[in-house]
Every structure is written in C-alpha cells, then in structure tokens.
mmCIF file of C-alpha atoms and ligand atoms in Angstrom:
data_model
loop_
_atom_site.group_PDB
_atom_site.id
_atom_site.type_symbol
_atom_site.label_atom_id
_atom_site.label_comp_id
_atom_site.label_asym_id
_atom_site.label_seq_id
_atom_site.Cartn_x
_atom_site.Cartn_y
_atom_site.Cartn_z
ATOM 1 C CA UNK A 1197 0.188 0.038 0.069
ATOM 2 C CA UNK A 1198 1.342 3.581 -0.493
ATOM 3 C CA UNK A 1199 0.610 6.231 0.533
ATOM 4 C CA UNK A 1200 1.526 9.753 -0.900
ATOM 5 C CA UNK A 1201 0.786 12.864 0.305
ATOM 6 C CA UNK A 1202 -0.628 15.759 -2.704
ATOM 7 C CA UNK A 1203 -0.008 19.967 -2.446
ATOM 8 C CA UNK A 1204 -3.622 20.870 -2.857
ATOM 9 C CA UNK A 1205 -2.987 24.576 -2.399
ATOM 10 C CA UNK A 1206 -0.696 27.017 -1.193
ATOM 11 C CA UNK A 1207 -1.705 30.060 0.136
ATOM 12 C CA UNK A 1208 0.658 32.691 0.607
ATOM 13 C CA UNK A 1209 0.328 35.184 4.068
ATOM 14 C CA UNK A 1210 1.423 38.601 4.514
ATOM 15 C CA UNK A 1211 2.437 37.500 7.853
ATOM 16 C CA UNK A 1212 5.957 38.234 9.745
ATOM 17 C CA UNK A 1213 8.204 35.184 9.458
ATOM 18 C CA UNK A 1214 8.593 34.171 13.307
ATOM 19 C CA UNK A 1215 12.540 33.354 12.033
ATOM 20 C CA UNK A 1216 13.762 35.625 10.026
ATOM 21 C CA UNK A 1217 10.620 38.797 10.454
ATOM 22 C CA UNK A 1218 10.381 38.789 6.758
ATOM 23 C CA UNK A 1219 6.712 39.858 5.810
ATOM 24 C CA UNK A 1220 7.218 37.953 2.222
ATOM 25 C CA UNK A 1221 7.752 34.484 2.789
ATOM 26 C CA UNK A 1222 5.082 32.418 4.078
ATOM 27 C CA UNK A 1223 2.876 30.236 3.267
ATOM 28 C CA UNK A 1224 0.837 27.686 3.696
ATOM 29 C CA UNK A 1225 0.788 24.016 2.351
ATOM 30 C CA UNK A 1226 -1.938 22.100 2.950
ATOM 31 C CA UNK A 1227 -1.526 18.395 1.296
ATOM 32 C CA UNK A 1228 -3.830 15.953 1.579
ATOM 33 C CA UNK A 1229 -3.036 12.221 1.860
ATOM 34 C CA UNK A 1230 -3.623 9.931 -0.717
ATOM 35 C CA UNK A 1231 -3.701 5.936 -0.605
ATOM 36 C CA UNK A 1232 -3.444 3.518 -3.757
ATOM 37 C CA UNK A 1233 -2.972 -0.144 -3.578
ATOM 38 C CA UNK A 1234 -3.398 -2.874 -6.344
ATOM 39 C CA UNK A 1235 -6.393 -3.058 -6.499
ATOM 40 C CA UNK A 1236 -7.802 0.643 -5.694
ATOM 41 C CA UNK A 1237 -7.357 4.351 -5.324
ATOM 42 C CA UNK A 1238 -7.909 6.451 -2.592
ATOM 43 C CA UNK A 1239 -8.817 10.121 -2.232
ATOM 44 C CA UNK A 1240 -8.568 10.444 2.291
ATOM 45 C CA UNK A 1241 -10.137 13.377 4.567
ATOM 46 C CA UNK A 1242 -6.782 13.220 5.977
ATOM 47 C CA UNK A 1243 -5.022 17.383 5.497
ATOM 48 C CA UNK A 1244 -1.769 18.043 6.536
ATOM 49 C CA UNK A 1245 -1.210 21.690 6.724
ATOM 50 C CA UNK A 1246 2.177 23.356 6.889
ATOM 51 C CA UNK A 1247 3.217 26.957 6.966
ATOM 52 C CA UNK A 1248 6.858 27.545 5.670
ATOM 53 C CA UNK A 1249 9.149 30.141 4.574
ATOM 54 C CA UNK A 1250 10.349 30.871 1.852
ATOM 55 C CA UNK A 1251 13.523 33.548 3.050
ATOM 56 C CA UNK A 1252 14.774 31.203 5.642
ATOM 57 C CA UNK A 1253 13.439 27.495 4.316
ATOM 58 C CA UNK A 1254 12.022 27.332 8.124
ATOM 59 C CA UNK A 1255 9.102 25.401 8.855
ATOM 60 C CA UNK A 1256 7.429 26.927 10.588
ATOM 61 C CA UNK A 1257 5.372 24.733 13.022
ATOM 62 C CA UNK A 1258 2.786 25.555 15.621
ATOM 63 C CA UNK A 1259 4.611 26.032 18.308
ATOM 64 C CA UNK A 1260 6.638 28.801 16.605
ATOM 65 C CA UNK A 1261 2.617 30.924 15.050
ATOM 66 C CA UNK A 1262 2.213 34.579 16.568
ATOM 67 C CA UNK A 1263 -1.473 35.455 17.249
ATOM 68 C CA UNK A 1264 -1.871 36.637 14.033
ATOM 69 C CA UNK A 1265 -0.757 33.548 12.175
ATOM 70 C CA UNK A 1266 -3.009 31.739 14.317
ATOM 71 C CA UNK A 1267 -6.096 33.773 13.029
ATOM 72 C CA UNK A 1268 -4.631 33.837 9.472
ATOM 73 C CA UNK A 1269 -4.219 29.680 9.745
ATOM 74 C CA UNK A 1270 -7.834 29.629 11.179
ATOM 75 C CA UNK A 1271 -9.493 31.472 8.448
ATOM 76 C CA UNK A 1272 -8.005 29.601 5.422
ATOM 77 C CA UNK A 1273 -9.202 26.200 7.119
ATOM 78 C CA UNK A 1274 -12.466 27.692 7.473
ATOM 79 C CA UNK A 1275 -12.048 28.285 3.090
ATOM 80 C CA UNK A 1276 -10.363 25.374 1.611
ATOM 81 C CA UNK A 1277 -12.076 23.038 0.219
ATOM 82 C CA UNK A 1278 -10.398 19.851 -0.013
ATOM 83 C CA UNK A 1279 -11.383 16.836 -2.034
ATOM 84 C CA UNK A 1280 -13.927 15.241 -1.700
ATOM 85 C CA UNK A 1281 -13.286 11.376 0.401
ATOM 86 C CA UNK A 1282 -13.818 8.753 -1.682
ATOM 87 C CA UNK A 1283 -12.160 5.685 -3.527
ATOM 88 C CA UNK A 1284 -12.232 3.666 -6.412
ATOM 89 C CA UNK A 1285 -11.169 0.644 -8.059
ATOM 90 C CA UNK A 1286 -9.225 0.115 -10.398
ATOM 91 C CA UNK A 1287 -9.856 -2.425 -13.519
ATOM 92 C CA UNK A 1288 -7.683 -5.225 -11.743
ATOM 93 C CA UNK A 1289 -10.437 -5.001 -9.076
ATOM 94 C CA UNK A 1290 -13.291 -5.121 -11.957
ATOM 95 C CA UNK A 1291 -11.411 -7.721 -13.993
ATOM 96 C CA UNK A 1292 -11.250 -9.800 -11.162
ATOM 97 C CA UNK A 1293 -14.860 -8.736 -9.429
ATOM 98 C CA UNK A 1294 -15.925 -9.905 -13.250
ATOM 99 C CA UNK A 1295 -14.527 -13.380 -13.839
ATOM 100 C CA UNK A 1296 -15.662 -14.183 -10.064
ATOM 101 C CA UNK A 1297 -19.143 -13.275 -10.443
ATOM 102 C CA UNK A 1298 -18.689 -15.342 -14.307
ATOM 103 C CA UNK A 1299 -17.528 -18.690 -12.521
ATOM 104 C CA UNK A 1300 -19.890 -18.320 -9.920
ATOM 105 C CA UNK A 1301 -22.846 -17.943 -12.938
ATOM 106 C CA UNK A 1302 -21.578 -20.894 -14.067
ATOM 107 C CA UNK A 1303 -21.140 -23.408 -11.841
ATOM 108 C CA UNK A 1304 -24.965 -22.479 -10.553
ATOM 109 C CA UNK A 1305 -25.662 -23.436 -14.412
ATOM 110 C CA UNK A 1306 -24.131 -26.213 -14.148
ATOM 111 C CA UNK A 1307 -25.455 -27.422 -11.230
ATOM 112 C CA UNK A 1308 -28.945 -26.679 -12.445
ATOM 113 C CA UNK A 1309 -28.672 -28.529 -15.768
ATOM 114 C CA UNK A 1310 -26.822 -31.278 -14.580
ATOM 115 C CA UNK A 1311 -30.258 -32.068 -11.474
ATOM 116 C CA UNK A 1312 -33.002 -31.581 -14.409
HETATM 117 ZN ZN1 ZN B 233 11.504 33.364 7.466
#
C-alpha cells in the first residue's frame, strides 16, 4: 500500500516570519493524503497543513505561530475546499470481480443443468 500526500493548495500569507521576520516568504501548504493499492485508489479526508518560509527555508511549527498567524490559519482552514474523500476501484479489481461472478454463474447453471 502506498500513501502519498499531494499538495492541494498553497496560500501565501503576509505575516512576519517568526524566524527571519520577513513578511514576504510565508505560505501555508495544504496536503491531502492519498492511498493507492493494487486494487484501488483512495482519497482520504486527512489533510495536513504546514507553514514554511521561502526566505529562510524554515518550517514554522505551531509552537512558533504568533496570534496573527493563528488567525490566518483558522480563516484559511474555513475556506479550504479539499477533494471529497472517495475510493475508486482499479480495472484489475473489476476484472477479478467480473470473472468471479462469471465463474459462480457457470457453476450454478451447471448444477441446475445436472439436476434436471
Ligand atoms: Zn523566514
């Protein structure tokens, strides 16, 4: 099973970076978790958010957030529209399902035929 986090949104914010005090480099990055197996692909409702600074290349962890950053994060979370969680089966799964049903049908009709 492979899980991956795919960036769904990057929001530049104009707050001051708590590390380098620059106000041009901060951005919030939202990532959504995807799961892929041999048989299906799934979009989960797990979403991570990271704040990074392009100027000093630092990840700003929640302990370092100022009140202003927290306010912006709370607002952005409200307007974020993630992909709806969903799962879809791969072709291989449909083929297996179809051949299983077909096999059952053949066996059932054979049984019925033999009893007549
Ligand atoms: Zn910085």
